[in-house]
Amino acid sequence: MTTPSASARETTEGTVYTVTGGDWDEVVQSAAKADDERIVVNMGPQHPSTHGVLRLILEIDGETVKEARCGIGYLHTGIEKNLEYRTWTQGTTFVTRMDYLTSFYNETAYCLGVEKLLGITDQIPDRATIIRVLLMELNRLSSHLVAIATGGMELGATTIMIYGFRDREMILDLYELITGLRMNHAFIRPGGLAQDLPPGAVDAVREFVKKMTKNLPEYDKLATGNPIFKARMQDVGYLDLTGCMALGATGPILRAAGLAHDLRKTDPYCGYETYEFDVPTADSCDAYGRFLVRLEEMRQSLRIVEQCLDRLEPGPVMVADKKIAWPAQLALGPDGLGNSLDHIKKIMGTSMEALIHHFKLVTEGFRVPPGQTYAAVESPKGELGVHVVSDGGTRPYRVHFRDPSFTNLQAMAAMCEGGQVADVIVAVASIDPVMGGVDR
Amino acid sequence: MSETSEPNPDREVGAQNLPGQRGEHGEEIRVQRGMFGADSGGDTSGYGGLTRSVRLPGPASRPYGGYFDEVADELEGALEEQGLVPENAIEKTVVDRGEATFHIAREHLLTVARTLRDDPALRFELCTGVSGVHYPEDKGRELHAVYHLRSITHRRLIRLEVCAPDSDPHVPSLVAVYPTNDWHERETYDFFGLVFDGHPALTRIMMPDDWQGFPQRKDYPLGGIAVEYKGAQIPAPDQRRSYS
Amino acid sequence: MGIEEKLPSGFLLTTVEQASGWVRKSSVFPATFGLACCAIEMMTTGAGRYDLARFGMEVFRGSPRQADLMIVAGRVSQKMAPVLRQVYDQMPNPKWVISMGVCASSGGMFNNYAIVQGVDHIVPVDIYLPGCPPRPEMLMDAILKLHHKIQNSKLGVNAEEAAREAEEAALKALPTIEMKGLLR
């Protein structure tokens, strides 16, 4: 590279450049021309800041990303195929492990689809629906907390990660109290719920709401006004409304582009039309806007949780139809959750018909009339849709999940190209893809 | 929500655990024999002679109910304006469980999708991707591609269904109309072998590039292995006896 | 405090094996190898409440070259298997593997075309940790058991001898299918 302002001469120690000042544009241009160092960088699929087993293939020129592509499929689990070999009820055990940070949404979406096929949508008891909403909103909190925590960690802000996991831990305690498990619950079943809330659950959730209301402003204090945080996030990962619509991006990405599209409002399910909450938006179209939207959504979720608690009234949590409802009241025994001893006594001791019914329903499952349906819920990441097809058998014929992480991740290239390498991490973190959902 | 052409006895909750034949309505996709899926050995259950045709809901007639009539009218009108005969493009319309499905002839899919997206009275801006379904016994229409379109403007949701025979698994790509379908179409190709003509880079997305076969087709085995326990083994889920 | 306060002349005798085992177990650096649900529990274990730092394990290394423990946390797909093996090969000896969760250990509920039925088809596993996903306490228990194993690992000719014995024992062992007893 030799220009009038940067002459070169050969010495015994190699080429020596003398830069004397001048037009920097010229220097930069000639450097770009002489540059044959357009290199392809492979990030992942095993990389600490790619949000799971995501592979990013970046073509970079210096620090600038010229082209960005995703390689996915490293966590493909074949869940959709596996569902075809299990009964409809067993399906929840699989779907809960798809997007493992939003288990309750996967379960609810799947169950809403199955219930629609069965034609029992109206018969789901109120209590079951309210508990579903309660669990889903708690799940939104925990999912957003992980999004903010890991997103912060990828920026190098370990404190926010510790904060996020601290608060998420409180929600996991609630899950454990209610479903018995910290993750992968399979608690929401076609027809209702696996069991009722345990004693003390309502008080525990109320206690949590109090604590969380106190803790939420800490994220504001720590991050929202933080100049480093803002410098890393603002105007990074830009995707405007046109881009969102074309790429099918939903959830916080779409709302950060200014469109208040939320299925809970526009296509309500589970009685969301009766809850009072706002759909927060931002108009910055960038990673910072998505962060603000997530933060505000957590506040709104707390509002909904409180409304759920006020509405809870005693009642059944499973449809009355004995041909669908799980035949036994579950109870906690010495070896874990199982059929209650009273029920076993009844089917083994007094009622042969009940025993046959129990056996048939548990081993064979119920039949679902032929047809197909699409059920969608607003998961923390966007529109989570389920396409369920039945051929009239006891097992699903085909279940397909339209996972928001999968669709939103397509926007990665649009967000990253032309930016800096370091901003790729921020952009991917602001999409918040969970590879379990992307690859299924 | 809507009236289908005939009442559907399958929808009666009490009827759904009956294994026998239920009505002649709808479209047959498969014939089911026996009840327990086991065809080796003698018929000890006495149910082996049972035959039942599996029928999906058939075409509906007007009125479809809800906003479906409006969508159908607008779509037909818009197609006519473009010089298409609506009956050629829309093979049939099924209304079931409060959802409308337009079965589209595959050569017209691109036009229909573009119309649905651009017509001001339709405005289905958001495509939620494509889902493949494999009906191996539905001869000549084995592979189905199912699209769900959502209109944010009008708050509507409809379904498009296109089918292709196994011998010629080609469907036009919708990436030009809905760029979001890029990965969805690659996924469906990967799992079902449906070739989307016009897709910019139709390659495998989930499975490794050198994978043989299309794993989510019905004729592709689940691929599980038998699990060994102390002194016994349990076959893989697809090798077990099961109810059907 | 402990024994070091009561040393008669400032000397303590032990074997080289014990000394090196003690040093090695006291600061194991795990590689970040999170795959699925278990990875979230692994992160939780590193975070505030469970605090892996108590066991000298909080430094998760991004580069396999700096790590000596691989916690395979989650289901391993056929597509991921070669990557996993490469990461393992990049780790310097001595190295250990914890197979976290039932999917990594045996394929678990995903007995199908996509998932490797146990990560021990690809890399040698030191500790199998059941659970779906295992609780953080279970992971810590597995780590403590691994510490115990590292502490008592052999060196040099003793290591060769131990490997030979393990090989012989494995050859003589009864296949699972021929075992008698409960179905488990």
Tab-separated table of C-alpha atoms in Angstrom, chain A:
chain	number	residue	atom	x	y	z
A	1	MET	CA	0.000	0.000	0.000
A	2	THR	CA	1.755	3.135	-1.149
A	3	THR	CA	0.102	6.531	-1.452
A	4	PRO	CA	1.561	10.042	-1.622
A	5	SER	CA	1.016	10.406	2.072
A	6	ALA	CA	2.334	6.988	2.946
A	7	SER	CA	5.491	6.183	1.051
A	8	ALA	CA	7.375	2.977	1.406
A	9	ARG	CA	11.005	2.070	1.149
A	10	GLU	CA	12.800	-1.226	1.380
A	11	THR	CA	15.280	-1.673	4.175
A	12	THR	CA	17.201	-4.647	5.445
A	13	GLU	CA	14.484	-5.088	8.080
A	14	GLY	CA	11.655	-5.194	5.545
A	15	THR	CA	9.331	-2.573	4.103
A	16	VAL	CA	9.061	0.619	6.118
A	17	TYR	CA	6.155	3.004	5.622
A	18	THR	CA	6.372	6.678	6.374
A	19	VAL	CA	2.960	8.155	7.000
A	20	THR	CA	3.014	11.911	6.674
A	21	GLY	CA	-0.595	12.798	7.100
A	22	GLY	CA	-2.988	13.688	4.327
A	23	ASP	CA	-6.426	12.623	3.250
A	24	TRP	CA	-7.476	9.756	5.431
A	25	ASP	CA	-10.256	8.751	3.059
A	26	GLU	CA	-7.610	8.064	0.480
A	27	VAL	CA	-5.645	5.952	2.915
A	28	VAL	CA	-8.711	4.007	3.916
A	29	GLN	CA	-9.774	3.432	0.323
A	30	SER	CA	-6.407	2.187	-0.784
A	31	ALA	CA	-6.287	-0.053	2.235
A	32	ALA	CA	-9.683	-1.508	1.290
A	33	LYS	CA	-8.477	-2.080	-2.279
A	34	ALA	CA	-5.281	-3.799	-1.249
A	35	ASP	CA	-7.140	-5.870	1.284
A	36	ASP	CA	-7.350	-9.511	0.437
A	37	GLU	CA	-8.127	-10.461	3.995
A	38	ARG	CA	-11.822	-11.055	3.641
A	39	ILE	CA	-11.988	-14.024	5.921
A	40	VAL	CA	-14.696	-16.440	6.863
A	41	VAL	CA	-15.099	-16.977	10.569
A	42	ASN	CA	-16.971	-19.921	11.921
A	43	MET	CA	-18.543	-19.280	15.312
A	44	GLY	CA	-19.941	-22.319	16.949
A	45	PRO	CA	-21.797	-24.610	17.044
A	46	GLN	CA	-19.942	-24.754	20.326
A	47	HIS	CA	-19.314	-21.196	21.362
A	48	PRO	CA	-19.892	-19.640	24.766
A	49	SER	CA	-21.883	-16.685	23.503
A	50	THR	CA	-24.070	-18.059	20.750
A	51	HIS	CA	-27.042	-18.915	22.930
A	52	GLY	CA	-26.811	-22.670	22.562
A	53	VAL	CA	-25.592	-24.820	19.709
A	54	LEU	CA	-26.011	-22.208	17.023
A	55	ARG	CA	-23.415	-21.992	14.290
A	56	LEU	CA	-22.717	-18.590	12.808
A	57	ILE	CA	-20.742	-18.336	9.605
A	58	LEU	CA	-19.484	-14.793	9.255
A	59	GLU	CA	-17.626	-13.375	6.302
A	60	ILE	CA	-15.708	-10.466	7.733
A	61	ASP	CA	-13.584	-7.710	6.377
A	62	GLY	CA	-11.556	-6.369	9.255
A	63	GLU	CA	-14.128	-5.825	11.958
A	64	THR	CA	-17.053	-5.479	9.580
A	65	VAL	CA	-19.411	-8.346	8.928
A	66	LYS	CA	-20.027	-8.585	5.197
A	67	GLU	CA	-22.185	-11.664	5.221
A	68	ALA	CA	-23.718	-13.635	8.028
A	69	ARG	CA	-25.368	-17.030	7.838
A	70	CYS	CA	-26.741	-19.408	10.430
A	71	GLY	CA	-26.152	-23.106	10.626
A	72	ILE	CA	-28.811	-24.810	12.698
A	73	GLY	CA	-29.959	-28.349	13.301
A	74	TYR	CA	-27.291	-29.242	15.859
A	75	LEU	CA	-29.990	-29.930	18.406
A	76	HIS	CA	-32.529	-31.566	16.109
A	77	THR	CA	-34.301	-34.052	18.319
A	78	GLY	CA	-37.012	-35.496	16.105
A	79	ILE	CA	-39.712	-34.581	18.617
A	80	GLU	CA	-42.374	-34.132	15.935
A	81	LYS	CA	-41.759	-37.644	14.656
A	82	ASN	CA	-41.594	-39.111	18.143
A	83	LEU	CA	-45.030	-37.674	18.944
A	84	GLU	CA	-46.523	-39.876	16.244
A	85	TYR	CA	-45.639	-42.953	18.279
A	86	ARG	CA	-47.148	-41.827	21.582
A	87	THR	CA	-50.676	-41.218	22.768
A	88	TRP	CA	-52.148	-37.740	22.731
A	89	THR	CA	-51.625	-37.341	26.465
A	90	GLN	CA	-48.039	-38.558	26.364
A	91	GLY	CA	-47.398	-35.880	23.751
A	92	THR	CA	-47.155	-33.157	26.405
A	93	THR	CA	-44.088	-34.884	27.830
A	94	PHE	CA	-42.327	-34.372	24.525
A	95	VAL	CA	-43.500	-30.895	23.599
A	96	THR	CA	-42.463	-29.475	26.952
A	97	ARG	CA	-38.851	-30.244	26.017
A	98	MET	CA	-38.904	-28.286	22.749
A	99	ASP	CA	-38.260	-24.739	23.832
A	100	TYR	CA	-37.166	-25.671	27.327
A	101	LEU	CA	-37.388	-22.112	28.611
A	102	THR	CA	-41.056	-21.776	27.705
A	103	SER	CA	-42.350	-25.231	28.627
A	104	PHE	CA	-45.817	-24.117	29.633
A	105	TYR	CA	-46.385	-22.355	26.327
A	106	ASN	CA	-45.487	-25.460	24.348
A	107	GLU	CA	-47.820	-27.526	26.493
A	108	THR	CA	-50.672	-25.046	26.314
A	109	ALA	CA	-50.399	-24.579	22.561
A	110	TYR	CA	-50.382	-28.327	21.998
A	111	CYS	CA	-53.280	-28.907	24.398
A	112	LEU	CA	-55.339	-26.094	22.847
A	113	GLY	CA	-54.852	-27.791	19.484
A	114	VAL	CA	-55.862	-31.213	20.755
A	115	GLU	CA	-58.854	-29.759	22.593
A	116	LYS	CA	-59.970	-27.980	19.442
A	117	LEU	CA	-59.803	-31.262	17.541
A	118	LEU	CA	-61.784	-32.972	20.275
A	119	GLY	CA	-64.283	-30.118	20.274
A	120	ILE	CA	-64.048	-29.651	24.033
A	121	THR	CA	-62.589	-26.154	24.075
A	122	ASP	CA	-65.661	-24.816	25.871
A	123	GLN	CA	-65.688	-27.563	28.459
A	124	ILE	CA	-62.297	-26.860	29.984
A	125	PRO	CA	-62.961	-25.873	33.596
A	126	ASP	CA	-62.347	-22.238	34.501
A	127	ARG	CA	-59.928	-23.132	37.226
A	128	ALA	CA	-57.755	-25.084	34.800
A	129	THR	CA	-57.701	-22.172	32.339
A	130	ILE	CA	-56.817	-19.663	35.048
A	131	ILE	CA	-53.983	-21.850	36.338
A	132	ARG	CA	-52.749	-22.215	32.756
A	133	VAL	CA	-52.668	-18.450	32.388
A	134	LEU	CA	-50.966	-18.111	35.771
A	135	LEU	CA	-48.265	-20.611	34.835
A	136	MET	CA	-47.793	-19.113	31.397
A	137	GLU	CA	-47.278	-15.624	32.776
A	138	LEU	CA	-44.827	-16.889	35.388
A	139	ASN	CA	-43.112	-18.625	32.501
A	140	ARG	CA	-42.945	-15.371	30.558
A	141	LEU	CA	-41.156	-13.829	33.520
A	142	SER	CA	-38.660	-16.651	33.816
A	143	SER	CA	-38.021	-16.750	30.075
A	144	HIS	CA	-37.436	-13.010	29.848
A	145	LEU	CA	-35.197	-13.179	32.904
A	146	VAL	CA	-33.015	-15.740	31.165
A	147	ALA	CA	-33.044	-13.638	27.994
A	148	ILE	CA	-31.852	-10.597	29.918
A	149	ALA	CA	-29.411	-12.583	32.063
A	150	THR	CA	-27.681	-14.444	29.247
A	151	GLY	CA	-27.857	-11.386	27.014
A	152	GLY	CA	-26.065	-9.424	29.723
A	153	MET	CA	-23.523	-12.156	30.218
A	154	GLU	CA	-22.722	-12.146	26.524
A	155	LEU	CA	-22.019	-8.427	26.795
A	156	GLY	CA	-19.668	-9.206	29.642
A	157	ALA	CA	-22.013	-7.996	32.372
A	158	THR	CA	-21.884	-10.927	34.774
A	159	THR	CA	-23.786	-9.099	37.498
A	160	ILE	CA	-26.988	-8.970	35.497
A	161	MET	CA	-26.656	-12.670	34.828
A	162	ILE	CA	-26.431	-13.398	38.552
A	163	TYR	CA	-29.462	-11.137	39.150
A	164	GLY	CA	-31.492	-12.808	36.428
A	165	PHE	CA	-30.798	-16.308	37.650
A	166	ARG	CA	-31.478	-15.248	41.245
A	167	ASP	CA	-34.993	-14.105	40.359
A	168	ARG	CA	-35.607	-17.014	38.016
A	169	GLU	CA	-34.744	-19.343	40.864
A	170	MET	CA	-37.725	-17.976	42.821
A	171	ILE	CA	-40.004	-18.806	39.895
A	172	LEU	CA	-38.519	-22.282	39.609
A	173	ASP	CA	-39.340	-22.782	43.280
A	174	LEU	CA	-42.961	-22.000	42.445
A	175	TYR	CA	-42.918	-24.435	39.526
A	176	GLU	CA	-41.485	-27.068	41.786
A	177	LEU	CA	-44.174	-26.463	44.365
A	178	ILE	CA	-46.954	-26.589	41.768
A	179	THR	CA	-45.777	-29.213	39.268
A	180	GLY	CA	-43.073	-31.030	41.187
A	181	LEU	CA	-40.394	-30.181	38.650
A	182	ARG	CA	-38.122	-27.262	37.996
A	183	MET	CA	-38.214	-27.676	34.233
A	184	ASN	CA	-39.949	-29.909	31.659
A	185	HIS	CA	-43.194	-30.146	33.571
A	186	ALA	CA	-45.766	-31.912	31.349
A	187	PHE	CA	-48.293	-30.441	33.771
A	188	ILE	CA	-50.815	-29.077	31.288
A	189	ARG	CA	-52.624	-31.990	29.658
A	190	PRO	CA	-55.296	-32.242	26.968
A	191	GLY	CA	-58.503	-31.530	28.866
A	192	GLY	CA	-57.033	-29.566	31.735
A	193	LEU	CA	-54.188	-30.051	34.151
A	194	ALA	CA	-52.396	-33.036	35.636
A	195	GLN	CA	-53.516	-32.026	39.114
A	196	ASP	CA	-54.754	-29.130	41.194
A	197	LEU	CA	-52.602	-26.509	42.878
A	198	PRO	CA	-51.096	-27.878	46.090
A	199	PRO	CA	-51.965	-26.233	49.402
A	200	GLY	CA	-49.997	-23.070	49.999
A	201	ALA	CA	-49.378	-22.423	46.312
A	202	VAL	CA	-51.519	-19.283	46.147
A	203	ASP	CA	-49.756	-17.769	49.147
A	204	ALA	CA	-46.378	-18.646	47.711
A	205	VAL	CA	-47.226	-16.967	44.403
A	206	ARG	CA	-48.482	-13.869	46.243
A	207	GLU	CA	-45.272	-13.758	48.227
A	208	PHE	CA	-43.319	-14.064	44.993
A	209	VAL	CA	-45.249	-11.224	43.337
A	210	LYS	CA	-44.329	-8.995	46.269
A	211	LYS	CA	-40.634	-9.889	46.046
A	212	MET	CA	-40.542	-9.615	42.298
A	213	THR	CA	-42.212	-6.207	42.313
A	214	LYS	CA	-39.375	-5.126	44.565
A	215	ASN	CA	-36.670	-6.747	42.439
A	216	LEU	CA	-37.808	-5.638	38.994
A	217	PRO	CA	-36.666	-2.003	39.368
A	218	GLU	CA	-33.153	-3.313	40.007
A	219	TYR	CA	-32.851	-4.210	36.334
A	220	ASP	CA	-33.846	-0.686	35.475
A	221	LYS	CA	-31.268	0.710	37.846
A	222	LEU	CA	-28.562	-1.647	36.695
A	223	ALA	CA	-29.082	-1.620	32.964
A	224	THR	CA	-31.657	0.751	31.511
A	225	GLY	CA	-29.705	3.949	32.058
A	226	ASN	CA	-26.275	2.356	32.038
A	227	PRO	CA	-24.166	4.178	29.416
A	228	ILE	CA	-22.073	1.098	28.532
A	229	PHE	CA	-25.189	-1.022	28.193
A	230	LYS	CA	-26.821	1.611	26.007
A	231	ALA	CA	-23.726	2.058	23.882
A	232	ARG	CA	-23.619	-1.657	23.173
A	233	MET	CA	-27.336	-2.067	22.512
A	234	GLN	CA	-28.633	1.094	20.885
A	235	ASP	CA	-28.895	1.008	17.086
A	236	VAL	CA	-27.553	-2.523	17.083
A	237	GLY	CA	-29.471	-5.369	15.488
A	238	TYR	CA	-31.721	-2.933	13.633
A	239	LEU	CA	-34.816	-4.446	12.033
A	240	ASP	CA	-37.716	-2.185	11.143
A	241	LEU	CA	-41.380	-3.049	10.767
A	242	THR	CA	-41.140	-3.855	7.059
A	243	GLY	CA	-38.300	-6.230	7.766
A	244	CYS	CA	-40.189	-7.829	10.634
A	245	MET	CA	-43.281	-8.435	8.524
A	246	ALA	CA	-41.316	-9.848	5.604
A	247	LEU	CA	-39.286	-12.149	7.805
A	248	GLY	CA	-42.256	-13.132	9.934
A	249	ALA	CA	-40.609	-11.909	13.121
A	250	THR	CA	-43.029	-11.730	16.038
A	251	GLY	CA	-42.845	-11.124	19.753
A	252	PRO	CA	-40.570	-8.497	21.304
A	253	ILE	CA	-38.781	-7.968	17.961
A	254	LEU	CA	-42.009	-6.930	16.264
A	255	ARG	CA	-43.165	-4.882	19.238
A	256	ALA	CA	-39.809	-3.106	19.436
A	257	ALA	CA	-40.481	-2.068	15.831
A	258	GLY	CA	-43.604	-0.301	16.998
A	259	LEU	CA	-46.449	-2.676	16.154
A	260	ALA	CA	-48.487	-3.711	19.176
A	261	HIS	CA	-49.278	-7.135	17.811
A	262	ASP	CA	-49.855	-9.589	20.611
A	263	LEU	CA	-52.000	-12.691	20.122
A	264	ARG	CA	-53.293	-12.312	23.672
A	265	LYS	CA	-55.079	-9.190	22.431
A	266	THR	CA	-55.639	-9.830	18.737
A	267	ASP	CA	-56.632	-13.496	18.814
A	268	PRO	CA	-57.333	-14.202	22.480
A	269	TYR	CA	-57.200	-17.695	23.926
A	270	CYS	CA	-57.563	-18.965	27.491
A	271	GLY	CA	-59.777	-15.965	28.310
A	272	TYR	CA	-57.011	-13.384	27.877
A	273	GLU	CA	-59.586	-10.870	26.639
A	274	THR	CA	-60.862	-10.600	30.218
A	275	TYR	CA	-57.505	-9.688	31.768
A	276	GLU	CA	-56.269	-6.148	32.108
A	277	PHE	CA	-52.805	-5.599	30.764
A	278	ASP	CA	-50.964	-3.433	28.270
A	279	VAL	CA	-48.905	-4.436	25.272
A	280	PRO	CA	-45.675	-2.470	25.544
A	281	THR	CA	-43.949	-1.270	22.395
A	282	ALA	CA	-40.815	0.606	21.479
A	283	ASP	CA	-39.997	2.443	18.288
A	284	SER	CA	-36.235	2.080	18.172
A	285	CYS	CA	-36.212	-1.251	16.264
A	286	ASP	CA	-32.943	-2.166	17.980
A	287	ALA	CA	-31.605	-4.451	20.691
A	288	TYR	CA	-32.140	-1.813	23.357
A	289	GLY	CA	-35.812	-1.443	22.399
A	290	ARG	CA	-36.265	-5.211	22.672
A	291	PHE	CA	-34.699	-5.135	26.106
A	292	LEU	CA	-37.098	-2.389	27.227
A	293	VAL	CA	-40.083	-4.270	25.789
A	294	ARG	CA	-39.069	-7.431	27.666
A	295	LEU	CA	-38.662	-5.500	30.887
A	296	GLU	CA	-42.084	-3.913	30.580
A	297	GLU	CA	-43.689	-7.223	29.626
A	298	MET	CA	-42.425	-8.676	32.878
A	299	ARG	CA	-44.288	-5.952	34.783
A	300	GLN	CA	-47.446	-6.660	32.795
A	301	SER	CA	-47.074	-10.374	33.488
A	302	LEU	CA	-46.974	-9.667	37.201
A	303	ARG	CA	-50.246	-7.757	36.798
A	304	ILE	CA	-51.840	-10.743	35.083
A	305	VAL	CA	-50.512	-13.130	37.734
A	306	GLU	CA	-52.180	-11.037	40.427
A	307	GLN	CA	-55.476	-11.032	38.525
A	308	CYS	CA	-55.264	-14.814	38.170
A	309	LEU	CA	-54.806	-15.233	41.903
A	310	ASP	CA	-57.880	-13.098	42.596
A	311	ARG	CA	-59.990	-15.157	40.221
A	312	LEU	CA	-59.070	-18.619	41.460
A	313	GLU	CA	-62.090	-20.426	42.807
A	314	PRO	CA	-62.312	-24.020	43.925
A	315	GLY	CA	-63.412	-26.416	41.224
A	316	PRO	CA	-62.283	-29.209	38.956
A	317	VAL	CA	-59.157	-28.871	36.827
A	318	MET	CA	-59.998	-31.546	34.257
A	319	VAL	CA	-62.907	-31.911	31.829
A	320	ALA	CA	-65.864	-33.811	33.178
A	321	ASP	CA	-65.862	-36.190	30.205
A	322	LYS	CA	-64.618	-39.479	31.602
A	323	LYS	CA	-63.577	-40.668	28.171
A	324	ILE	CA	-60.848	-38.049	28.080
A	325	ALA	CA	-59.979	-37.147	31.659
A	326	TRP	CA	-57.164	-39.090	33.268
A	327	PRO	CA	-58.977	-41.759	35.279
A	328	ALA	CA	-57.131	-41.361	38.557
A	329	GLN	CA	-56.743	-38.556	41.014
A	330	LEU	CA	-52.995	-38.246	41.308
A	331	ALA	CA	-51.384	-38.140	44.705
A	332	LEU	CA	-47.916	-37.933	46.117
A	333	GLY	CA	-46.725	-41.310	47.357
A	334	PRO	CA	-43.446	-42.466	48.853
A	335	ASP	CA	-42.069	-43.120	45.347
A	336	GLY	CA	-43.222	-39.858	43.802
A	337	LEU	CA	-46.369	-38.715	42.087
A	338	GLY	CA	-48.748	-41.466	41.074
A	339	ASN	CA	-52.267	-42.772	41.193
A	340	SER	CA	-53.794	-42.162	44.592
A	341	LEU	CA	-54.132	-45.128	46.911
A	342	ASP	CA	-57.895	-44.549	47.157
A	343	HIS	CA	-58.191	-44.903	43.425
A	344	ILE	CA	-56.105	-48.072	43.346
A	345	LYS	CA	-58.208	-49.516	46.150
A	346	LYS	CA	-61.346	-48.775	44.163
A	347	ILE	CA	-60.230	-50.250	40.844
A	348	MET	CA	-58.521	-53.260	42.371
A	349	GLY	CA	-61.095	-53.975	45.059
A	350	THR	CA	-64.556	-52.893	44.136
A	351	SER	CA	-65.073	-51.914	40.523
A	352	MET	CA	-64.023	-54.137	37.647
A	353	GLU	CA	-65.448	-51.625	35.143
A	354	ALA	CA	-63.352	-48.822	36.601
A	355	LEU	CA	-60.287	-51.033	36.290
A	356	ILE	CA	-61.013	-51.763	32.623
A	357	HIS	CA	-61.671	-48.103	31.961
A	358	HIS	CA	-58.467	-47.078	33.687
A	359	PHE	CA	-56.461	-49.674	31.764
A	360	LYS	CA	-57.958	-48.708	28.407
A	361	LEU	CA	-57.514	-44.995	28.870
A	362	VAL	CA	-53.972	-45.232	30.215
A	363	THR	CA	-52.571	-47.768	27.774
A	364	GLU	CA	-54.637	-47.002	24.695
A	365	GLY	CA	-55.553	-43.372	25.232
A	366	PHE	CA	-58.528	-41.542	23.794
A	367	ARG	CA	-59.408	-41.216	20.133
A	368	VAL	CA	-59.427	-37.817	18.480
A	369	PRO	CA	-61.797	-37.278	15.528
A	370	PRO	CA	-60.023	-36.861	12.157
A	371	GLY	CA	-59.177	-33.377	10.999
A	372	GLN	CA	-56.559	-30.718	11.382
A	373	THR	CA	-56.285	-27.543	13.378
A	374	TYR	CA	-53.928	-24.702	14.173
A	375	ALA	CA	-53.611	-23.270	17.648
A	376	ALA	CA	-51.375	-20.341	18.452
A	377	VAL	CA	-50.280	-18.702	21.675
A	378	GLU	CA	-48.131	-15.651	22.311
A	379	SER	CA	-44.998	-17.117	23.810
A	380	PRO	CA	-42.327	-14.804	25.247
A	381	LYS	CA	-40.549	-15.099	21.899
A	382	GLY	CA	-43.504	-14.567	19.571
A	383	GLU	CA	-46.234	-16.548	17.902
A	384	LEU	CA	-45.976	-20.192	18.864
A	385	GLY	CA	-48.258	-22.134	16.538
A	386	VAL	CA	-49.120	-25.797	16.487
A	387	HIS	CA	-50.495	-27.592	13.464
A	388	VAL	CA	-52.086	-30.811	14.685
A	389	VAL	CA	-53.473	-33.475	12.353
A	390	SER	CA	-55.455	-36.442	13.558
A	391	ASP	CA	-56.527	-39.496	11.581
A	392	GLY	CA	-59.008	-40.580	14.207
A	393	GLY	CA	-56.510	-42.676	16.103
A	394	THR	CA	-55.162	-42.663	19.606
A	395	ARG	CA	-51.923	-41.073	18.487
A	396	PRO	CA	-51.234	-37.832	16.621
A	397	TYR	CA	-50.912	-38.236	12.859
A	398	ARG	CA	-48.711	-35.191	12.536
A	399	VAL	CA	-47.778	-32.380	14.868
A	400	HIS	CA	-45.811	-29.442	13.588
A	401	PHE	CA	-44.595	-26.589	15.730
A	402	ARG	CA	-44.087	-23.155	14.277
A	403	ASP	CA	-41.578	-22.074	16.842
A	404	PRO	CA	-40.977	-18.319	17.129
A	405	SER	CA	-37.253	-18.798	17.794
A	406	PHE	CA	-36.896	-20.641	14.482
A	407	THR	CA	-38.631	-17.926	12.495
A	408	ASN	CA	-37.048	-15.016	14.341
A	409	LEU	CA	-33.547	-16.380	13.953
A	410	GLN	CA	-33.863	-15.915	10.200
A	411	ALA	CA	-33.621	-12.194	10.873
A	412	MET	CA	-30.054	-12.644	12.117
A	413	ALA	CA	-28.517	-11.947	8.709
A	414	ALA	CA	-30.589	-8.804	8.204
A	415	MET	CA	-29.599	-7.524	11.641
A	416	CYS	CA	-25.880	-8.277	11.489
A	417	GLU	CA	-24.655	-7.620	7.981
A	418	GLY	CA	-22.743	-4.365	7.737
A	419	GLY	CA	-22.211	-4.186	11.475
A	420	GLN	CA	-19.298	-5.102	13.682
A	421	VAL	CA	-18.405	-8.599	14.782
A	422	ALA	CA	-19.019	-7.726	18.423
A	423	ASP	CA	-22.524	-6.548	17.528
A	424	VAL	CA	-23.431	-9.949	16.125
A	425	ILE	CA	-23.482	-11.284	19.670
A	426	VAL	CA	-25.763	-8.462	20.801
A	427	ALA	CA	-28.099	-8.951	17.848
A	428	VAL	CA	-28.391	-12.704	18.385
A	429	ALA	CA	-28.919	-12.194	22.106
A	430	SER	CA	-31.696	-9.685	21.387
A	431	ILE	CA	-33.492	-12.254	19.194
A	432	ASP	CA	-33.299	-14.604	22.174
A	433	PRO	CA	-33.385	-17.855	20.216
A	434	VAL	CA	-33.544	-21.075	22.189
A	435	MET	CA	-32.038	-23.825	20.121
A	436	GLY	CA	-34.324	-26.462	21.580
A	437	GLY	CA	-37.179	-24.556	19.964
A	438	VAL	CA	-35.322	-23.777	16.762
A	439	ASP	CA	-34.301	-27.343	16.035
A	440	ARG	CA	-36.968	-29.342	17.850
